[in-house]
Short mmCIF file of C-alpha atoms and ligand atoms in Angstrom, two decimals:
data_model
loop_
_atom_site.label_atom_id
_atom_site.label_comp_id
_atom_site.label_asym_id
_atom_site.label_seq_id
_atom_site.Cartn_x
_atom_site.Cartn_y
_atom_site.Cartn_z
CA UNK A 210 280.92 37.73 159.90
CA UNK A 211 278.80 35.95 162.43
CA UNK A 212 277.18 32.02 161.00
CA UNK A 213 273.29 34.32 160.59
CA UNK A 214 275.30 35.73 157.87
CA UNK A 215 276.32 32.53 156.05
CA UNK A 216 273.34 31.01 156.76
CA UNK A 217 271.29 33.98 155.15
CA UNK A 218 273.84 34.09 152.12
CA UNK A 219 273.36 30.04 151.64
CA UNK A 220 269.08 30.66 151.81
CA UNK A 221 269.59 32.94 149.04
CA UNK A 222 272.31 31.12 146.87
CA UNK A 223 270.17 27.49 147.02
CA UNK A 224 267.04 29.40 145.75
CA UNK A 225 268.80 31.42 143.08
CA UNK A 226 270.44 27.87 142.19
CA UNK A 227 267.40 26.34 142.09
CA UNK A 228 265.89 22.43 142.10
CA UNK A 229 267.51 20.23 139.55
CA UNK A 230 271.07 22.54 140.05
CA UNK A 231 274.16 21.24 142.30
CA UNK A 232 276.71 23.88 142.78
CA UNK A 233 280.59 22.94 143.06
CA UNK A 234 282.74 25.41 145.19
CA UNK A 235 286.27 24.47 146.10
CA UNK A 236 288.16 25.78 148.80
CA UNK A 237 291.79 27.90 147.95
CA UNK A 238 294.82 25.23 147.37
CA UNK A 239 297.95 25.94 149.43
CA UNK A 240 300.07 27.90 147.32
CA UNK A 241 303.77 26.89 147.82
CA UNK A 242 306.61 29.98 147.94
CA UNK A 243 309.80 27.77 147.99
CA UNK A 244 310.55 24.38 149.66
CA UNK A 245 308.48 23.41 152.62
CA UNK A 246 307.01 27.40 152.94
CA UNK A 247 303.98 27.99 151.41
CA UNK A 248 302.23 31.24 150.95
CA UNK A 249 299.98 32.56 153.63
CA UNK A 250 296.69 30.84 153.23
CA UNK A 251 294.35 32.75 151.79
CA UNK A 252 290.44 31.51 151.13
CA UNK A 253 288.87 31.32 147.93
CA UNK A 254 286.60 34.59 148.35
CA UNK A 255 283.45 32.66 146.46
CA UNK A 256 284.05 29.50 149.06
CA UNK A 257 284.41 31.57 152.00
CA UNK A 258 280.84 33.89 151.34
CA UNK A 259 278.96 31.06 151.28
CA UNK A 260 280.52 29.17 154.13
CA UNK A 261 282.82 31.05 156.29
CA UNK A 262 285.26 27.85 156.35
CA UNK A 263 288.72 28.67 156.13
CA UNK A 264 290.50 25.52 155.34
CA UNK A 265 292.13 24.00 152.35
CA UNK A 266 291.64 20.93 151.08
CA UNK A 267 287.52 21.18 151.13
CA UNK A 268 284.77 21.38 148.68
CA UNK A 269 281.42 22.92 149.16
CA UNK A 270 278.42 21.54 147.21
CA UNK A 271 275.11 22.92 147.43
CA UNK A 272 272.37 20.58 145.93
CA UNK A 273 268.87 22.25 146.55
CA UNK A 274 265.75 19.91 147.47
CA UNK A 275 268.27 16.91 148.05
CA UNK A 276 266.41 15.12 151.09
CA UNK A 277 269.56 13.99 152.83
CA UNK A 278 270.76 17.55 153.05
CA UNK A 279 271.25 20.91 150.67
CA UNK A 280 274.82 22.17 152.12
CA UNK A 281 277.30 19.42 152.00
CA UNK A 282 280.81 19.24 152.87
CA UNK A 283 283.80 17.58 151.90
CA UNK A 284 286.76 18.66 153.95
CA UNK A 285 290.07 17.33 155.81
CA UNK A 286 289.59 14.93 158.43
CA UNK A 287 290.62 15.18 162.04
CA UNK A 288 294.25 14.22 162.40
CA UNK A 289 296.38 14.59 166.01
CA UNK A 290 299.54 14.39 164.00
CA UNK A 291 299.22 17.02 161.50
CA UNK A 292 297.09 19.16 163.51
CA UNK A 293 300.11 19.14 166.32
CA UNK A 294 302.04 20.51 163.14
CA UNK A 295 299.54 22.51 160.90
CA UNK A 296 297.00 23.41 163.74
CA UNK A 297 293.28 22.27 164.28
CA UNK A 298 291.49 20.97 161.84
CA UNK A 299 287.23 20.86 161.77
CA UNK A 300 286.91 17.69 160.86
CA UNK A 301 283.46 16.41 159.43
CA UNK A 302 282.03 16.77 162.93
CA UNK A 303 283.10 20.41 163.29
CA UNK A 304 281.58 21.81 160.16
CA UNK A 305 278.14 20.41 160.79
CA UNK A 306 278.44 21.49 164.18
CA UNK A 307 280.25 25.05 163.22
CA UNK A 308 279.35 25.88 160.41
CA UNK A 309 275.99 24.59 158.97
CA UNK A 310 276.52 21.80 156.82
CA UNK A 311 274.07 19.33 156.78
CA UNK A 312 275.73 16.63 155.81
CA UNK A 313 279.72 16.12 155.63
CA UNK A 314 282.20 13.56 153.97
CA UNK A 315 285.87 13.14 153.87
CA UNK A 316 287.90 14.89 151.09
CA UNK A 317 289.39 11.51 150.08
CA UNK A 318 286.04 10.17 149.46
CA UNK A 319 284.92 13.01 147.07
CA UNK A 320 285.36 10.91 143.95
CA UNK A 321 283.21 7.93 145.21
CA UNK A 322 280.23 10.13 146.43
CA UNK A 323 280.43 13.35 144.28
CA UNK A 324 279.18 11.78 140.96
CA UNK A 325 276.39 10.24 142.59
CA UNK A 326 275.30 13.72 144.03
CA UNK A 327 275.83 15.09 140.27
CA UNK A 328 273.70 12.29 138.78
CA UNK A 329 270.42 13.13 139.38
CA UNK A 330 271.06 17.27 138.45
CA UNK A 331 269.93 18.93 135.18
CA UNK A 332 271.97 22.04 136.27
CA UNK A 333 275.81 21.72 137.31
CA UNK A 334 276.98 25.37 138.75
CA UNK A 335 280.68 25.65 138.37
CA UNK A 336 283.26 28.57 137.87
CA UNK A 337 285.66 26.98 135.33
CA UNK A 338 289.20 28.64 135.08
CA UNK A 339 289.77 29.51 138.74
CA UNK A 340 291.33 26.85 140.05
CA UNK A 341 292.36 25.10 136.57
CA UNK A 342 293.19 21.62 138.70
CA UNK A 343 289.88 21.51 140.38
CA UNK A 344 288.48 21.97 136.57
CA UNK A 345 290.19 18.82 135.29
CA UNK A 346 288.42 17.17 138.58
CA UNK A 347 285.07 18.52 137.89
CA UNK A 348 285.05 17.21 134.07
CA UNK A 349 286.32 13.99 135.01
CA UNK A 350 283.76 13.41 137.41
CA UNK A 351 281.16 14.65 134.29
CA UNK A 352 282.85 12.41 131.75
CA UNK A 353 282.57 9.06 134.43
CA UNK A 354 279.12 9.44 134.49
CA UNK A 355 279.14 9.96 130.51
CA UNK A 356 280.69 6.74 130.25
CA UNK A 357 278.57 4.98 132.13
CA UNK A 358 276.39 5.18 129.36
CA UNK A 359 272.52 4.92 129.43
CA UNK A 360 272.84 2.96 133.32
CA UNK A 361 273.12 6.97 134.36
CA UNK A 362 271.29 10.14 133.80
CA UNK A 363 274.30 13.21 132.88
CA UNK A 364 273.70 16.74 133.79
CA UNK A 365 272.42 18.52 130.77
CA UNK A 366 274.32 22.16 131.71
CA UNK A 367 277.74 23.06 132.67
CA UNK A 368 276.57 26.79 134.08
CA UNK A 369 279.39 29.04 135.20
CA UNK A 370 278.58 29.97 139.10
CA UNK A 371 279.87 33.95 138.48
CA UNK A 372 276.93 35.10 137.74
CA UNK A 373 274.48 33.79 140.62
CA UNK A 374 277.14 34.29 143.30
CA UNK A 375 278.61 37.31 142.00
CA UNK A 376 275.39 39.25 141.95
CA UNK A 377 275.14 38.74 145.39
CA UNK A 378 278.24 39.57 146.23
CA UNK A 379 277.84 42.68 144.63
CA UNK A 380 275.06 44.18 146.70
CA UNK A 381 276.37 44.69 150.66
CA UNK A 382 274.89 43.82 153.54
CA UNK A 383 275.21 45.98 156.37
CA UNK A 384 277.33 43.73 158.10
CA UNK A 385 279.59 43.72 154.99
CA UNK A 386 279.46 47.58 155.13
CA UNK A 387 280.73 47.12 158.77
CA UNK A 388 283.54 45.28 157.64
CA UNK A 389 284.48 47.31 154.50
CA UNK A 390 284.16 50.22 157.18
CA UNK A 391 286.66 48.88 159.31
CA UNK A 392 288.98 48.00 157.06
CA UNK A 393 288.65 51.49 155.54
CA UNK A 394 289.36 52.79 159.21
CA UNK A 395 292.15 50.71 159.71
CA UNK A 396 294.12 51.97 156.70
CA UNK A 397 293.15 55.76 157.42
CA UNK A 398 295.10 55.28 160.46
CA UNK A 399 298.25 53.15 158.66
CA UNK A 400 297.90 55.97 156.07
CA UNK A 401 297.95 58.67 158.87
CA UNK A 402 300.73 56.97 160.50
CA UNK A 403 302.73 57.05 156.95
CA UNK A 404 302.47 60.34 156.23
CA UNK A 405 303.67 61.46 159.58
CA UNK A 406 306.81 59.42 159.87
CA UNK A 407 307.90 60.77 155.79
CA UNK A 408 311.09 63.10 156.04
CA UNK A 409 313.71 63.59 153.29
CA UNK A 410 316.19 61.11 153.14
CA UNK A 411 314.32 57.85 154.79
CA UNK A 412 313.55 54.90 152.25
CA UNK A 413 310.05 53.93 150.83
CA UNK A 414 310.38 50.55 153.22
CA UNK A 415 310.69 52.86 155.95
CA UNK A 416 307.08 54.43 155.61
CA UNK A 417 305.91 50.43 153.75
CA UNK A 418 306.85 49.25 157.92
CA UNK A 419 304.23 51.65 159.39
CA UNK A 420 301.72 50.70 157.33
CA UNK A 421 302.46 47.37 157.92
CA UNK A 422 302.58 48.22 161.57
CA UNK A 423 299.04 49.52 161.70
CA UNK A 424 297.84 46.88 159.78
CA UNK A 425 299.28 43.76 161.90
CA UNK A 426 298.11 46.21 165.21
CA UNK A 427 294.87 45.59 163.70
CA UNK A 428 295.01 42.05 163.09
CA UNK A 429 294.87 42.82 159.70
CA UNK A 430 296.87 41.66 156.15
CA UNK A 431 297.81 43.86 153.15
CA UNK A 432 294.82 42.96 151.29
CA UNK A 433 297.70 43.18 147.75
CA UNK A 434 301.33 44.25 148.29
CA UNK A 435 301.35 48.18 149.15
CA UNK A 436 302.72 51.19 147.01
CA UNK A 437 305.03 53.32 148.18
CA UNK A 438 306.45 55.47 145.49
CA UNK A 439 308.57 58.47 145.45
CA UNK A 440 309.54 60.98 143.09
CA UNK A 441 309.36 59.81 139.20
CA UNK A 442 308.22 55.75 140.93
CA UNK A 443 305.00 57.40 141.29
CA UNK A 444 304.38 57.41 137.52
CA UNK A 445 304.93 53.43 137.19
CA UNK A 446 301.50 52.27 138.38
CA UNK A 447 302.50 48.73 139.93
CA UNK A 448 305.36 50.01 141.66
CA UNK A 449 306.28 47.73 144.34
CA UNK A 450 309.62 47.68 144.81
CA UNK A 451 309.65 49.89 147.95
CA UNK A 452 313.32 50.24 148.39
CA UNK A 453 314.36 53.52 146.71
CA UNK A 454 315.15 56.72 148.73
CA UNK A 455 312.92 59.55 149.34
CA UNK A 456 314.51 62.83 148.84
CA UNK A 457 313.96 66.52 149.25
CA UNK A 458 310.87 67.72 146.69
CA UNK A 459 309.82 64.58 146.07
CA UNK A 460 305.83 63.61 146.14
CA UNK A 461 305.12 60.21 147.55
CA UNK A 462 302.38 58.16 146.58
CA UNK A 463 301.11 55.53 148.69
CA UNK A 464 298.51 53.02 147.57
CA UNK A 465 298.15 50.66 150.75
CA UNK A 466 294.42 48.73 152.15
CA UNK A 467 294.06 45.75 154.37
CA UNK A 468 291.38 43.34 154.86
CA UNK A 469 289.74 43.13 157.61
CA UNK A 470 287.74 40.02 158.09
CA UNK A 471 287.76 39.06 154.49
CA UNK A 472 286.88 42.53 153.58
CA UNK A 473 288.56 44.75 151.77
CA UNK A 474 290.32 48.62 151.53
CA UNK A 475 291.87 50.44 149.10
CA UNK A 476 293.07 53.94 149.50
CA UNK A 477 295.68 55.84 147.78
CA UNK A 478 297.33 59.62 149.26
CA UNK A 479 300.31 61.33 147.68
CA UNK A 480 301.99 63.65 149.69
CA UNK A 481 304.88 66.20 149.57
CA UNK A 482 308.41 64.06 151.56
CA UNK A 483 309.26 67.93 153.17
CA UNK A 484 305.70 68.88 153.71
CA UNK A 485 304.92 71.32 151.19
CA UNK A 486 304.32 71.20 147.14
CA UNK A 487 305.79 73.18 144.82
CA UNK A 488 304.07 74.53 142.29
CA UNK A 489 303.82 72.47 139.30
CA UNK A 490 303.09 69.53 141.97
CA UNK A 491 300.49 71.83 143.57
CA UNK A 492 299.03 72.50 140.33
CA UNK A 493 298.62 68.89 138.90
CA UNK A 494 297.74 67.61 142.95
CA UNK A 495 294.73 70.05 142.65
CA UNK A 496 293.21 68.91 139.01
CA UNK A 497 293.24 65.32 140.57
CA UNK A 498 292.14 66.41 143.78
CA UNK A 499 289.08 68.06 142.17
CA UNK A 500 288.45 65.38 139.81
CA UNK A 501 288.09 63.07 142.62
CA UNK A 502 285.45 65.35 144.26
CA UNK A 503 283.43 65.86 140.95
CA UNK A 504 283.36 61.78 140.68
CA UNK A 505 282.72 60.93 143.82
CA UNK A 506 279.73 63.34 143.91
CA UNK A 507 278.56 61.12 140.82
CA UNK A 508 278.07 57.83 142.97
CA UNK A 509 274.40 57.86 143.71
CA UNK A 510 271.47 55.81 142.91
CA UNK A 511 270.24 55.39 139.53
CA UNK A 512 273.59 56.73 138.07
CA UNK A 513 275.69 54.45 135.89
CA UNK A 514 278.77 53.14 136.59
CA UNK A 515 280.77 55.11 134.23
CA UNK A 516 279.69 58.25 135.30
CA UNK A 517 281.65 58.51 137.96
CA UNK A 518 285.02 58.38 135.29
CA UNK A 519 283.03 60.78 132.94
CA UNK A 520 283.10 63.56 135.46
CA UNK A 521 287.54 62.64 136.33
CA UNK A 522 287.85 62.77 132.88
CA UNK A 523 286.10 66.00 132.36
CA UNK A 524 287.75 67.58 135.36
CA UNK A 525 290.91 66.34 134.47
CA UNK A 526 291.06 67.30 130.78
CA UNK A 527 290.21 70.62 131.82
CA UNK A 528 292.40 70.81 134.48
CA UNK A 529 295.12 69.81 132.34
CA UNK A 530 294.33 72.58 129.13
CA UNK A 531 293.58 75.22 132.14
CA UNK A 532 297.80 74.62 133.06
CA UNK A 533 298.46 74.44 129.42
CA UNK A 534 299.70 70.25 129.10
CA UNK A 535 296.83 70.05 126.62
CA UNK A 536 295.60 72.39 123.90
CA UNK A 537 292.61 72.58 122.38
CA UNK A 538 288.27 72.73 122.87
CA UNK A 539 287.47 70.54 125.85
CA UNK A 540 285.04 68.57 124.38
CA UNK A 541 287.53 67.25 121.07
CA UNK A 542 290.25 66.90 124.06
CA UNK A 543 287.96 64.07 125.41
CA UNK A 544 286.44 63.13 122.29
CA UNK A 545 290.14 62.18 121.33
CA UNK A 546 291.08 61.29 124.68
CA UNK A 547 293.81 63.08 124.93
CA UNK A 548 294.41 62.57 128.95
CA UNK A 549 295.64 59.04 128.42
CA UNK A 550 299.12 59.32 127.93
CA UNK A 551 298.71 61.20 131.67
CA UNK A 552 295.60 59.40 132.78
CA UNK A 553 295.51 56.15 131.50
CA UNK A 554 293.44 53.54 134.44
CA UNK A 555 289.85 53.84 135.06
CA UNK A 556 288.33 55.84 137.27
CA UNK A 557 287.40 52.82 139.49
CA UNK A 558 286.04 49.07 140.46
CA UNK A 559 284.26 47.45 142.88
CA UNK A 560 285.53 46.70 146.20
CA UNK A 561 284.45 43.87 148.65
CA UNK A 562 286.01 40.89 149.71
CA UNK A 563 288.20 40.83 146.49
CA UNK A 564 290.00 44.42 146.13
CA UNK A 565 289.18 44.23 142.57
CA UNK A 566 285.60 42.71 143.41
CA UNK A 567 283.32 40.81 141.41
CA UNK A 568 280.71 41.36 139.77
CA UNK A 569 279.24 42.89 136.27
CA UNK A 570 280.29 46.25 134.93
CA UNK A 571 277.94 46.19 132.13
CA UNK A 572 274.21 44.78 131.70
CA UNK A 573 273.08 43.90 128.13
CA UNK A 574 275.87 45.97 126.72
CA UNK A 575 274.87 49.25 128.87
CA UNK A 576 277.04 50.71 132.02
CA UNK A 577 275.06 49.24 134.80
CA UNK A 578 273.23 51.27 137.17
CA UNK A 579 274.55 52.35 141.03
CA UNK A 580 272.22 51.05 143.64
CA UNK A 581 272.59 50.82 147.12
CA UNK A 582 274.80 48.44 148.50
CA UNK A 583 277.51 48.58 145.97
CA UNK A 584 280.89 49.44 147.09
CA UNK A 585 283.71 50.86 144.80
CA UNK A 586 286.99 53.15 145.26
CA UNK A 587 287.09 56.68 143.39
CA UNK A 588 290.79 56.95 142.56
CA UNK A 589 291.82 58.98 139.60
CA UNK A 590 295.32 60.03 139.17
CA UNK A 591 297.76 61.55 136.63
CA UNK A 592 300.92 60.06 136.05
CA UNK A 593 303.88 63.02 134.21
CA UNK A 594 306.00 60.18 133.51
CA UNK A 595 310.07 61.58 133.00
CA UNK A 596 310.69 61.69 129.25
CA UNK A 597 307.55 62.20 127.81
CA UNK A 598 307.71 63.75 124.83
CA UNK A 599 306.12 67.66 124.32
CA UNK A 600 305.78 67.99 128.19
CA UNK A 601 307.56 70.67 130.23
CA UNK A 602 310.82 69.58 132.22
CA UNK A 603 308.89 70.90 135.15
CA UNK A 604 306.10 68.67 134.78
CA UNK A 605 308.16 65.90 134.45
CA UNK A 606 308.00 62.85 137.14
CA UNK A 607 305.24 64.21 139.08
CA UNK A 608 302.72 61.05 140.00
CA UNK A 609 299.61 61.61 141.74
CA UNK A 610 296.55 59.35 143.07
CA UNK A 611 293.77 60.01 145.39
CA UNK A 612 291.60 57.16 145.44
CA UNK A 613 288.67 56.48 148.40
CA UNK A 614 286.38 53.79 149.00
CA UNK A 615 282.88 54.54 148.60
CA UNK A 616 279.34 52.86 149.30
CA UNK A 617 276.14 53.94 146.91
CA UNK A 618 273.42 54.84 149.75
CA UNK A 619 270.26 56.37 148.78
CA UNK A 620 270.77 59.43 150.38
CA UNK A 621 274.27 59.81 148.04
CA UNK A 622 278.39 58.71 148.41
CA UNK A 623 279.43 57.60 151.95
CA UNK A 624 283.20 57.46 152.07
CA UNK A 625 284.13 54.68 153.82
CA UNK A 626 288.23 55.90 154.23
CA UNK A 627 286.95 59.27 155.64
CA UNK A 628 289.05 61.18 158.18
CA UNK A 629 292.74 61.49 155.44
CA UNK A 630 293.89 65.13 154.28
CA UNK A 631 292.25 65.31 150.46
CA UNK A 632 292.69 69.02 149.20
CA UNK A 633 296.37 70.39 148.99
CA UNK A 634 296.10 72.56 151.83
CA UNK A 635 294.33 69.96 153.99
CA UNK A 636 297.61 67.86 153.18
CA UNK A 637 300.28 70.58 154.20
CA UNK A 638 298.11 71.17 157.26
CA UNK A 639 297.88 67.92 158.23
CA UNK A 640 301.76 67.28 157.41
CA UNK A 641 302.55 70.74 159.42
CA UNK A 642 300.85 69.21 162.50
CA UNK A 643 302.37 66.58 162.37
CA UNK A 644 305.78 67.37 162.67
N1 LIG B 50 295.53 49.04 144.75
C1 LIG B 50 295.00 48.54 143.56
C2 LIG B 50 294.07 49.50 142.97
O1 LIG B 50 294.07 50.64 143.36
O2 LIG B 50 293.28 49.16 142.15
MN1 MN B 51 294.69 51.25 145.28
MN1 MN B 52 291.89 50.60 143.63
#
């Protein structure tokens, strides 16, 4: 994202926030893993729109109208020590030079100037429960000027930021497309890559290290820890354990994305490990195949968000009383809901910097409607889990997922993770070549 786009997103967020409003964004704390490692940093994705900073230890505040500057900083100052150690640092220099603040302070000094900057609000725009020590910062700073007593005016509102910032994140730009689009290219090719290296008797990790390969290629991260499931794993949903071995007859599922400058991906194949389904695997494969189809042709303008899941739903309940799993008139199978025990997630959710993005699936209690701009991942599934009761033994353990990224344009669904083997016969065609 190049600093136009920060700039533009910053224009919009002051004048949504308004005169008499401050807004408080903190950067991502370092997370530790175990003594003296922490986790790879990652920024808070709320923090990073709206600046494009990527250190810790920093705190955004936007205070619109404020004559000495609207976009201040508070961040890490320069230091040749730790930056031999830790890397280079910004300093308050570098982000009014770099990255558009107008005015910058050092972190240690937040609790001398901040309250002075909150003083004068009505308005004080903060996402409470995020980072819960930042919170206890935040309310002290509110309480100091409270007990100043009458010598100082107090904010009137504590307003939680989501809303403002999260309706804007929820509408694309087209350089936010870009990105999504990348990233969605990226993993086609890791999920390519995957399901031409599978053969009988290699491990899940095996096929988890070419994703991983593609990824890194790419200068790319797992944007959440990847799924690669065989056999009856493919029916636990969060499966991450990666370590079993894949044997003959087995389907593999594979739920892997990266992110790609902040942005997201999310796709999910399943696969035959020899290269060809049998036919109970065929059978369910198809019903989820289709049902991804029928609800992907369902993200368009003007349509709501669940109607997308009403058409898997209806595809897969009829897919599922076609093969006999369910008995019974369609519409009392889905009036009762009798997929869940097989199909139990949602059909979707919006995708953008966060995998699970942000952003309102509801307005005024009714499904909100697609417009262009909004990104989300089609991705039904059905999940035969071993030892369900009434099933057939030959249904047992199967576990498929096809899930795509898609954007709402106005001329219908583009699929941003175009270009992977959907229908059953495009998979065994694509796994036959492959070999
Ligand atoms: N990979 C997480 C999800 O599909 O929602
Ligand atoms: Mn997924
Ligand atoms: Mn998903």
């Amino acid at each position: 994202m190049n600093q136009q786009e920060f700039a533009k997103r910053r224009r919009q967020f002051l004048s949504m926030v308004g005169r008499g409003g401050v807004a408080i964004l903190p950067a991502a704390p370092e997370r530790p893993r175990n003594k003296d490692t922490l986790y790879p940093y990652r920024q808070d994705s709320d923090f990073y729109y709206v600046t494009g900073f990527n250190e810790p230890e920093a705190v955004a505040v936007f205070a619109p109208g404020r004559a000495e500057g609207e976009f201040l900083m508070f961040c890490r100052d320069r230091d040749p020590l730790r930056e031999q150690w830790d890397g280079p640092r910004a300093g308050q220099e570098g982000v009014m030079a770099h990255y558009g603040a107008d005015d910058a302070f050092p972190i240690a000094d937040i609790d001398e100037i901040l309250p002075g900057i909150l003083e004068p609000s009505e308005r004080v725009y903060y996402s409470v429960g995020t980072h819960p020590e930042f919170d206890q910062r935040v309310l002290g700073w509110l309480g100091l000027l409270r007990a100043r007593g009458q010598s100082a005016h107090v904010p009137d509102e504590l307003v939680t930021l989501d809303h403002l910032l999260h309706e804007l994140r929820l509408i694309k730009s087209r350089r936010e497309v870009a990105a999504l689009r990348r990233a969605g290219k990226i993993a086609v090719e890791a999920h390519q890559r995957a399901m031409a290296a599978v053969k009988p008797g290699i491990y899940e990790y095996q096929l988890d290290a070419e994703l991983t390969y593609v990824f890194r290629k790419h200068n790319t991260v797992s944007s959440y820890p990847p799924i690669v499931a065989a056999g009856n794993n493919a029916c636990v949903l969060h499966y991450v354990a990666n370590d079993q071995r894949i044997e003959d007859g087995d389907l593999v599922l594979i739920d892997a994305g990266c992110e790609y400058d902040m942005y997201a991906s999310d796709i999910t194949r399943t696969f035959p490990a020899n290269g060809q389904f049998s036919g109970p695997q065929r059978d369910i494969y198809t019903i989820v195949a289709e049902a991804q189809a029928a609800a992907i042709d369902k993200v368009r303008p003007g349509n709501h968000w669940n109607d997308p899941h009403d058409a898997a739903v209806k595809t897969i309940t009829r897919g599922l009383r076609d093969i006999g799993i369910l008995k019974g008139r369609l519409p009392s199978l889905i009036k009762a809901e009798a997929y869940r025990p097989y199909f139990m997630h949602r059909t979707g959710h919006w995708l953008g910097m966060d995998v699970h993005d942000v952003g309102d699936y509801k307005v005024d209690d009714h499904w909100r409607l697609l417009e262009p701009g909004m990104v989300m991942t089609i991705e039904p599934g059905l999940y035969l889990s071993p030892g369900q009761r009434r099933l057939a033994k030959k249904w047992q353990g199967i576990g498929v997922r096809i899930e795509d990224d898609v954007l709402v344009t106005r001329h219908g669904p583009d699929v941003l993770t175009a270009g992977l083997p959907t229908t059953a016969d495009e998979v065994e065609t694509f796994m036959a070549a492959a070999r």
